[in-house]
Tab-separated table of C-alpha atoms in Angstrom:
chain	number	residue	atom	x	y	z
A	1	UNK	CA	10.089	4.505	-25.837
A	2	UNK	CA	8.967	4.805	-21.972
A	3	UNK	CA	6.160	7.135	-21.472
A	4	UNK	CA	6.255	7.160	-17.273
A	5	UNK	CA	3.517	9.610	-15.454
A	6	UNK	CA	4.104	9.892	-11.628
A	7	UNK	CA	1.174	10.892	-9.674
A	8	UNK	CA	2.431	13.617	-6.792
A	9	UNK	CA	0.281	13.850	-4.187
A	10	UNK	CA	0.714	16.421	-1.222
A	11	UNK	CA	2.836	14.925	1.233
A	12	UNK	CA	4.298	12.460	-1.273
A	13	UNK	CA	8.600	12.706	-0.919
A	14	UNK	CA	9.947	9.761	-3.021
A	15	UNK	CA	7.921	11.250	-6.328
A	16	UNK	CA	11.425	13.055	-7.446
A	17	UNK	CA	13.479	10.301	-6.648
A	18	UNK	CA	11.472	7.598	-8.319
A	19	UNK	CA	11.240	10.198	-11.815
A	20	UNK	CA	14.933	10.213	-11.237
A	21	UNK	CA	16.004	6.706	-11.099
A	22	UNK	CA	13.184	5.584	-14.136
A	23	UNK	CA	14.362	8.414	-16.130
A	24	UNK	CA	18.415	7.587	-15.662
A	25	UNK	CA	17.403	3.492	-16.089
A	26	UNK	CA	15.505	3.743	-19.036
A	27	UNK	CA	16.653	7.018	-20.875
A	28	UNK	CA	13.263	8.278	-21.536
A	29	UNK	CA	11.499	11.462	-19.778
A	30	UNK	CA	9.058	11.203	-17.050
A	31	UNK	CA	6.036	13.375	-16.123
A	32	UNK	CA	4.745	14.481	-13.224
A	33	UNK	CA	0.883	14.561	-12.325
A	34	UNK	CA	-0.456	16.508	-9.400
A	35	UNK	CA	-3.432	14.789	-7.620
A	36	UNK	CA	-5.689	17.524	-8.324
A	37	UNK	CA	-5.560	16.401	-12.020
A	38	UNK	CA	-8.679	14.923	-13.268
A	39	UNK	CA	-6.616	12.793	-16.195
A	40	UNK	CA	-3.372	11.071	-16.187
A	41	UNK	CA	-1.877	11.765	-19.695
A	42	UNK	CA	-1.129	8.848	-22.053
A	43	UNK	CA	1.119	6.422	-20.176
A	44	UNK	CA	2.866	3.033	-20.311
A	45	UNK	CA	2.834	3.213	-16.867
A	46	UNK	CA	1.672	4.886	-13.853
A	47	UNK	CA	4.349	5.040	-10.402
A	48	UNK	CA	2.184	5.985	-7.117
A	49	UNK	CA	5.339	6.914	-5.309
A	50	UNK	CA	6.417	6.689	-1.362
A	51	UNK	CA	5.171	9.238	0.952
A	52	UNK	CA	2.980	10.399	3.640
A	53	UNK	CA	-0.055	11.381	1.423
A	54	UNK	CA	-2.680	13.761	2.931
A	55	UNK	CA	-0.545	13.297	6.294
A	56	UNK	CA	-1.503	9.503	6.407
A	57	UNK	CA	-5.092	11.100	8.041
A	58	UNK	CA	-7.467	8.606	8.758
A	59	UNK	CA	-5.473	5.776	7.197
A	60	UNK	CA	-2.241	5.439	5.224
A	61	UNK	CA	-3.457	6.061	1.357
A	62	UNK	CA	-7.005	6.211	2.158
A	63	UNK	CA	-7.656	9.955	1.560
A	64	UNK	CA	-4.806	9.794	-1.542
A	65	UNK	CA	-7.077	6.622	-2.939
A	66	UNK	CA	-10.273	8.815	-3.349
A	67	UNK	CA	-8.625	12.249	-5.076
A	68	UNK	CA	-9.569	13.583	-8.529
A	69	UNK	CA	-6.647	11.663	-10.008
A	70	UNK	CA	-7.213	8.324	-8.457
A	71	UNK	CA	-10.137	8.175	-10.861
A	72	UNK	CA	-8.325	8.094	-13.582
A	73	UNK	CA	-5.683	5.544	-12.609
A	74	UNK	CA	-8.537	3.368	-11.308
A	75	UNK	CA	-9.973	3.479	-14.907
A	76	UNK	CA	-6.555	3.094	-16.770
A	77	UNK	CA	-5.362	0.493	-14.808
A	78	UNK	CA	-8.886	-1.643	-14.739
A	79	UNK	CA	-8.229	-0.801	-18.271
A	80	UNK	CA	-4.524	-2.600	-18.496
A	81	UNK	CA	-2.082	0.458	-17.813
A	82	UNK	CA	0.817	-1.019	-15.668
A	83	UNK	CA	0.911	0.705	-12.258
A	84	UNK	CA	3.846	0.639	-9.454
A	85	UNK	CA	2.791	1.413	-6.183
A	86	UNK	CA	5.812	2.136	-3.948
A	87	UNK	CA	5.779	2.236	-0.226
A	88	UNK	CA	2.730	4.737	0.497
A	89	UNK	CA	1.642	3.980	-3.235
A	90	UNK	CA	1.382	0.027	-2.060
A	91	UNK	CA	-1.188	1.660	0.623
A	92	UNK	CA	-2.901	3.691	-2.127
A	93	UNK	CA	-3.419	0.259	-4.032
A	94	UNK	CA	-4.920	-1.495	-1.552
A	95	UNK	CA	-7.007	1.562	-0.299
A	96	UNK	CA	-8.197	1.911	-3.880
A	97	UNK	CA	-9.368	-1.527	-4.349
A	98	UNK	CA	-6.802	-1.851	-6.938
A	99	UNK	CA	-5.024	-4.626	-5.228
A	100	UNK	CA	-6.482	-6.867	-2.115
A	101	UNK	CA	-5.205	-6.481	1.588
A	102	UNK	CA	-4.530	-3.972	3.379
A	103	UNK	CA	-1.099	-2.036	5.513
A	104	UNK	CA	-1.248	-1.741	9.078
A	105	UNK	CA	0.643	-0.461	11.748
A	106	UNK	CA	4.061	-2.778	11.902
A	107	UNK	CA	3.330	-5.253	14.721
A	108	UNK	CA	6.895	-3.925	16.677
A	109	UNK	CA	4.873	-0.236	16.464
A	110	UNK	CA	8.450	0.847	15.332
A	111	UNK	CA	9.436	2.725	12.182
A	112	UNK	CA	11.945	0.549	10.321
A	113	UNK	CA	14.271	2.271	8.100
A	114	UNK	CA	16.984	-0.291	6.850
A	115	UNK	CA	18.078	-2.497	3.793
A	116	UNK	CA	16.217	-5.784	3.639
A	117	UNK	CA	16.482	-8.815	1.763
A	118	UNK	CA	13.632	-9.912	-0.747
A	119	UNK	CA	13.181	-13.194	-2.258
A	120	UNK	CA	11.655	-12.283	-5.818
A	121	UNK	CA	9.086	-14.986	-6.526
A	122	UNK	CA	7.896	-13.840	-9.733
A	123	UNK	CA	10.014	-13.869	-13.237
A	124	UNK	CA	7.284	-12.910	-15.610
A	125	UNK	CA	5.541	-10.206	-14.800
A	126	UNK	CA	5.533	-6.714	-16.489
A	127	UNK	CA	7.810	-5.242	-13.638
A	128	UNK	CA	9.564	-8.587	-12.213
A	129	UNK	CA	10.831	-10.268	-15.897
A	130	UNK	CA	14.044	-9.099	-15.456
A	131	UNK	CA	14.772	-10.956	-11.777
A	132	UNK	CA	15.070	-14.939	-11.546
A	133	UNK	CA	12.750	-16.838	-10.085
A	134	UNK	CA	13.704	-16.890	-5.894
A	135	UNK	CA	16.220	-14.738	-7.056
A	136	UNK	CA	18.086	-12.609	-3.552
A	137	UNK	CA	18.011	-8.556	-3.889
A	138	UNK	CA	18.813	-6.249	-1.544
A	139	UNK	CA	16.574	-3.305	-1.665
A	140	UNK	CA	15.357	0.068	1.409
A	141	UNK	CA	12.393	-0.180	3.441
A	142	UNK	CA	11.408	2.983	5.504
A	143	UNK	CA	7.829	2.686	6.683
A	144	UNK	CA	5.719	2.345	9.582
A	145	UNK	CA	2.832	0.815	8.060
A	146	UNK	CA	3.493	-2.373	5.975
A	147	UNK	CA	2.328	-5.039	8.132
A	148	UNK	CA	0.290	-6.469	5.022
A	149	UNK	CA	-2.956	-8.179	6.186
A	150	UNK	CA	-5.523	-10.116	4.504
A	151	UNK	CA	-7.681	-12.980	5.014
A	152	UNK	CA	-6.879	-16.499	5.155
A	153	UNK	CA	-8.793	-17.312	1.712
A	154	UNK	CA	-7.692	-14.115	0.159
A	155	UNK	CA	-3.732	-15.168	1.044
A	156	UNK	CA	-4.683	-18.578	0.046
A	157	UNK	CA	-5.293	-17.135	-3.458
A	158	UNK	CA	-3.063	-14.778	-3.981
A	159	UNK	CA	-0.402	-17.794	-2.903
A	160	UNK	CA	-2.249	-20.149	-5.700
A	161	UNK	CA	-2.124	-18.111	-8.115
A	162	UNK	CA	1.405	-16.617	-7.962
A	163	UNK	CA	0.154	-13.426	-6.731
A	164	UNK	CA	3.282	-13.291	-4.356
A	165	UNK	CA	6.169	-10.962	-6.035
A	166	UNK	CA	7.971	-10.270	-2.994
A	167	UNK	CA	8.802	-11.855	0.558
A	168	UNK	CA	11.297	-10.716	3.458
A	169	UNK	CA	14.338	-13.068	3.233
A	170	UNK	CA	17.652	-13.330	5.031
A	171	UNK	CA	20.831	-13.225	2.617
A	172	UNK	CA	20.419	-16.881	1.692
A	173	UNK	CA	16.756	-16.616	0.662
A	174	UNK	CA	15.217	-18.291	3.799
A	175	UNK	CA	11.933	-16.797	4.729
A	176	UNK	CA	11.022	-17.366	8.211
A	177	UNK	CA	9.355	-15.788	10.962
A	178	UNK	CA	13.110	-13.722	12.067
A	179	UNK	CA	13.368	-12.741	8.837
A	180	UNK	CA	9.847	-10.895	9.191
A	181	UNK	CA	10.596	-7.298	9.556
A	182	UNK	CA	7.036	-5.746	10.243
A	183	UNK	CA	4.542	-8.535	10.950
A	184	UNK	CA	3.528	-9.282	7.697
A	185	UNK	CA	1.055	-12.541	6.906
A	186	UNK	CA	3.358	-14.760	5.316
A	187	UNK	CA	6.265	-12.320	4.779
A	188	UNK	CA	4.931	-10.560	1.953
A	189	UNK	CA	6.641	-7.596	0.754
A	190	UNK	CA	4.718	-7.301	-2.277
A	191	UNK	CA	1.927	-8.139	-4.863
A	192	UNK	CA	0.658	-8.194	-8.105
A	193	UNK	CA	-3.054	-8.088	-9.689
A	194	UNK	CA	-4.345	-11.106	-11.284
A	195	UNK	CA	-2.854	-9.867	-14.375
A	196	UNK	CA	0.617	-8.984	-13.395
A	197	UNK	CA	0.396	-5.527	-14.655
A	198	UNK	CA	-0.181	-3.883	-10.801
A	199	UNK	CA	2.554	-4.198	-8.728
A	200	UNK	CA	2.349	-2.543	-5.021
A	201	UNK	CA	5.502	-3.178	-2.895
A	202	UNK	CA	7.047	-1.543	0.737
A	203	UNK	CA	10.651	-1.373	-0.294
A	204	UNK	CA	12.003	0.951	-2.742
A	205	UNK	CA	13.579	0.144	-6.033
A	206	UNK	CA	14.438	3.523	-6.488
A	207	UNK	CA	16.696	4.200	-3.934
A	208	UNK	CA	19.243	1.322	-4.910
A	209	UNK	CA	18.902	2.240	-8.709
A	210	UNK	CA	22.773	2.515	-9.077
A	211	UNK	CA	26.044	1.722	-7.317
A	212	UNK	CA	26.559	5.380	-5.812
A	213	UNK	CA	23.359	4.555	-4.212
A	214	UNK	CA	25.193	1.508	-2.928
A	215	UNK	CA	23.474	-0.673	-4.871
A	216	UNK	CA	21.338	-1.785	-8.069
A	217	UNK	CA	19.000	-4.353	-7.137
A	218	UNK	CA	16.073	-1.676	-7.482
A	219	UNK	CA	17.042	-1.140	-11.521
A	220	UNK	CA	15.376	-3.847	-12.356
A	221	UNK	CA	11.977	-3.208	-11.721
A	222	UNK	CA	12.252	0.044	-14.156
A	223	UNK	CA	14.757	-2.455	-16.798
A	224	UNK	CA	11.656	-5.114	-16.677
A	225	UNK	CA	9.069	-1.781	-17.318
A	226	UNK	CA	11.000	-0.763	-20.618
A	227	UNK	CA	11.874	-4.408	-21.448
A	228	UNK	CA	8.254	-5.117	-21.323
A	229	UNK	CA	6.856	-2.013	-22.987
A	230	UNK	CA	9.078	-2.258	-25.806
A	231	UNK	CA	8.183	-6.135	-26.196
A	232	UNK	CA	4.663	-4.741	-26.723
A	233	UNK	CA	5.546	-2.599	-29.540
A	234	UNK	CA	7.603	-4.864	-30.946
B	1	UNK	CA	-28.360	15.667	12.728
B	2	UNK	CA	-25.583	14.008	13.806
B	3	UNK	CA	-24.020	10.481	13.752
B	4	UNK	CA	-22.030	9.231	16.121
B	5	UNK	CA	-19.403	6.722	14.244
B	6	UNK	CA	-17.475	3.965	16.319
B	7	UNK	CA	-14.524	1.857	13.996
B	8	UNK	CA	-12.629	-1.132	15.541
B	9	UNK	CA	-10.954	-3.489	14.631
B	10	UNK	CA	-12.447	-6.769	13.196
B	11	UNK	CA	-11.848	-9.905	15.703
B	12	UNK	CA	-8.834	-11.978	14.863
B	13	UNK	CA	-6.666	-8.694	13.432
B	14	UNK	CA	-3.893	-8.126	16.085
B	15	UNK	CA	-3.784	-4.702	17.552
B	16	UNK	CA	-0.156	-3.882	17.925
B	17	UNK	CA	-0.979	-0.376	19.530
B	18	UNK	CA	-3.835	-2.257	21.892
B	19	UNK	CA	-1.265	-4.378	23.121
B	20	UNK	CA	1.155	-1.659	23.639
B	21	UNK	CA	-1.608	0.429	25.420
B	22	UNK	CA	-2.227	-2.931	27.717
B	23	UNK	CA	1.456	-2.881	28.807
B	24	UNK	CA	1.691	0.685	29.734
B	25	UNK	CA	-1.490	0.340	31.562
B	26	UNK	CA	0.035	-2.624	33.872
B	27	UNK	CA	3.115	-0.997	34.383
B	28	UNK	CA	0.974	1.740	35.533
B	29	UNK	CA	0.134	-0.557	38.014
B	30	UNK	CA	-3.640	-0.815	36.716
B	31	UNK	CA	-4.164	-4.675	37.626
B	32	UNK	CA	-6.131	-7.176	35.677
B	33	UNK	CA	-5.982	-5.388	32.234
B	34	UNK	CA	-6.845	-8.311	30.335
B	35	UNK	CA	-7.030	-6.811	26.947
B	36	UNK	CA	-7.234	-3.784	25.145
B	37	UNK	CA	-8.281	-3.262	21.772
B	38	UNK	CA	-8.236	0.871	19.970
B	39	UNK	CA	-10.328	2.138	17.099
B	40	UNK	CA	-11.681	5.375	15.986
B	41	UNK	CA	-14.600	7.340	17.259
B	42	UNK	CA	-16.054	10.044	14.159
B	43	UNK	CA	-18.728	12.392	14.547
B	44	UNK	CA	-20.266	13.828	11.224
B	45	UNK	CA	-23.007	16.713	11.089
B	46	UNK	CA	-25.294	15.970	8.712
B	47	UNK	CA	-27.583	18.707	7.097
B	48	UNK	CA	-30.212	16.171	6.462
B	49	UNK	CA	-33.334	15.515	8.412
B	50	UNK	CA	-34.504	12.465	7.217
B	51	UNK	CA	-33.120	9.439	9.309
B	52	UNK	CA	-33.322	6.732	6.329
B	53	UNK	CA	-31.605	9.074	4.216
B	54	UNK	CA	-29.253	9.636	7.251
B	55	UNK	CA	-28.533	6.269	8.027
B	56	UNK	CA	-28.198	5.268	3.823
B	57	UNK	CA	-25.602	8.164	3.543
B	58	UNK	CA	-23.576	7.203	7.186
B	59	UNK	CA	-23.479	3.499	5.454
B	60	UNK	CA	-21.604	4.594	2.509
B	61	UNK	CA	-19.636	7.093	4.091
B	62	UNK	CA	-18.551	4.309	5.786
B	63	UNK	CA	-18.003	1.929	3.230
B	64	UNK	CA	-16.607	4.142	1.296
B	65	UNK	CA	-13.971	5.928	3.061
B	66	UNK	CA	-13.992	6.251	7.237
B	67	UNK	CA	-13.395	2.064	7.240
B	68	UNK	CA	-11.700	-0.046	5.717
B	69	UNK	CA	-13.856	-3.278	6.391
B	70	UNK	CA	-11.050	-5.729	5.581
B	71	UNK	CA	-10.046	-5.093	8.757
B	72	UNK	CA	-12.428	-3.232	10.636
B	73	UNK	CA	-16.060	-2.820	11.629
B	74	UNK	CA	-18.269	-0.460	12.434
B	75	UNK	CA	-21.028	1.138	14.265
B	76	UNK	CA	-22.975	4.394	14.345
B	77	UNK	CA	-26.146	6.035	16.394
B	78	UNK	CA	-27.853	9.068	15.069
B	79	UNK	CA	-28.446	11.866	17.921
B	80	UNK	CA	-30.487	15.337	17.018
């Protein structure tokens, strides 16, 4: 038993294909929550899906991160209610406070729309159990904004204390500066919260889900979601 | 009342579009552009008359939403 909620916001287009891919990966139904919502219903776990949310005014996910519903997911997931925050949801995370840094503007000023190669650096986390450690996967990026910036001490930290699910690779798992699609500090792609349970990334599992897509790298974010949910029943 | 709301970017955060700016400014044929660095520039009307409780409620508006002080500052005046 998965119960999934995806928060839609307006402007948010990867909401349907995200419900799609958790619902055909894990066989259970997923519900949609508009924004305007004051309550998320009861949920295992909470996707803030890709997008341009509110029209990316002001700053990417910074109008999304203060609507009726973020209130809610703020609450639930301060409270230990996994969230995913793909793409535009990644900005929403940091916007909220949820997790630290922040997007900007990729440093060639260029919207990048290709498949990358990540080098998964974390094997135990709610969303990540099902990768190996430093494992290569090949998963989308489309975004304009994912140059992901923090401070020196706040990189420092999220480096010592395995904070660090994500970096941009090359094919053999090297991460170096040519290998650094947007300008990232330190070629992060994506992080967790201190407790694993938050998970903000640019790529997009859900678009390599299955081999019509061309690929199933992505699966295994929404495989390590039930895997983990069920081990908490259990 | 009205504030008058400046956001740039903290020193030390690289300004992809500054730079960009700075490049189409020299091949302009502007010389001795030595840097350029964009932000934002906000007004707000405020309905209150009070300039304390003007300048409390432009701090959090600030804080809370129109910057994102990991990697920016900002600045305000208040004008009648």
């Amino acid at each position: 038993m998965l119960r999934a909620s995806v928060i839609v916001f307006p402007g948010s287009n990867c909401d349907r294909d995200v419900k799609v891919a958790i619902e055909k990966v894990t066989g259970f139904p997923v519900k949609m929550v508009w924004h305007g919502d004051a309550e998320v219903p009861a949920s295992d776990l909470i996707v803030l899906p890709g997008g341009f949310s509110y029209g990316d005014y002001l700053r990417c996910g910074a109008m999304a991160a203060h609507s009726p519903i973020m209130r809610d997911v703020i609450a639930k997931a301060k409270a230990g209610t996994p969230v995913l925050g793909i793409c535009n949801g990644f900005q929403v995370l940091c916007e909220s406070g949820l997790l630290p840094g922040v997007l900007m503007r990729n440093a060639s000023l260029k919207f990048i729309c290709r498949d990358v190669h990540l080098k998964c650096e974390q094997d135990k986390t709610f969303f990540t159990q099902c990768y190996r450690r430093d494992q290569v996967i090949k998963v989308p990026v489309a975004h304009a904004e994912g140059n992901f910036f923090a401070d020196t001490e706040t990189l420092d930290r999220l480096e010592g204390e395995g904070q660090v699910a994500f970096r941009y690779c090359d094919a053999d798992g090297n991460v170096s500066a040519a290998t650094n699609l947007n300008g990232a500090q330190r070629n992060i792609a994506g992080v967790t919260d201190k407790t694993g349970r938050i998970l903000g990334m640019m790529p997009h599992p859900e678009r390599l889900f299955e081999t019509a897509l061309g690929g199933t790298d992505g699966r295994r974010i929404f495989e390590s979601a039930l895997v983990s949910v069920t081990a908490a029943m259990a | 009342m009205k504030a008058r709301i400046r956001i740039t970017l903290k020193n030390g955060v690289l300004d992809p579009q500054g730079k960009a700016i700075q490049h189409a400014l020299g091949g302009l044929g502007f010389p001795g552009v030595e840097d350029v660095r964009q932000g934002k520039y906000i007004e707000v009307a405020l309905a209150e008359t009070d300039e304390g409780k003007a300048k409390a409620a432009i701090e959090k508006m600030c804080k809370d939403l129109l910057a994102n002080t990991v990697i920016e500052n900002y600045s305000y005046e208040l004008v009648a």
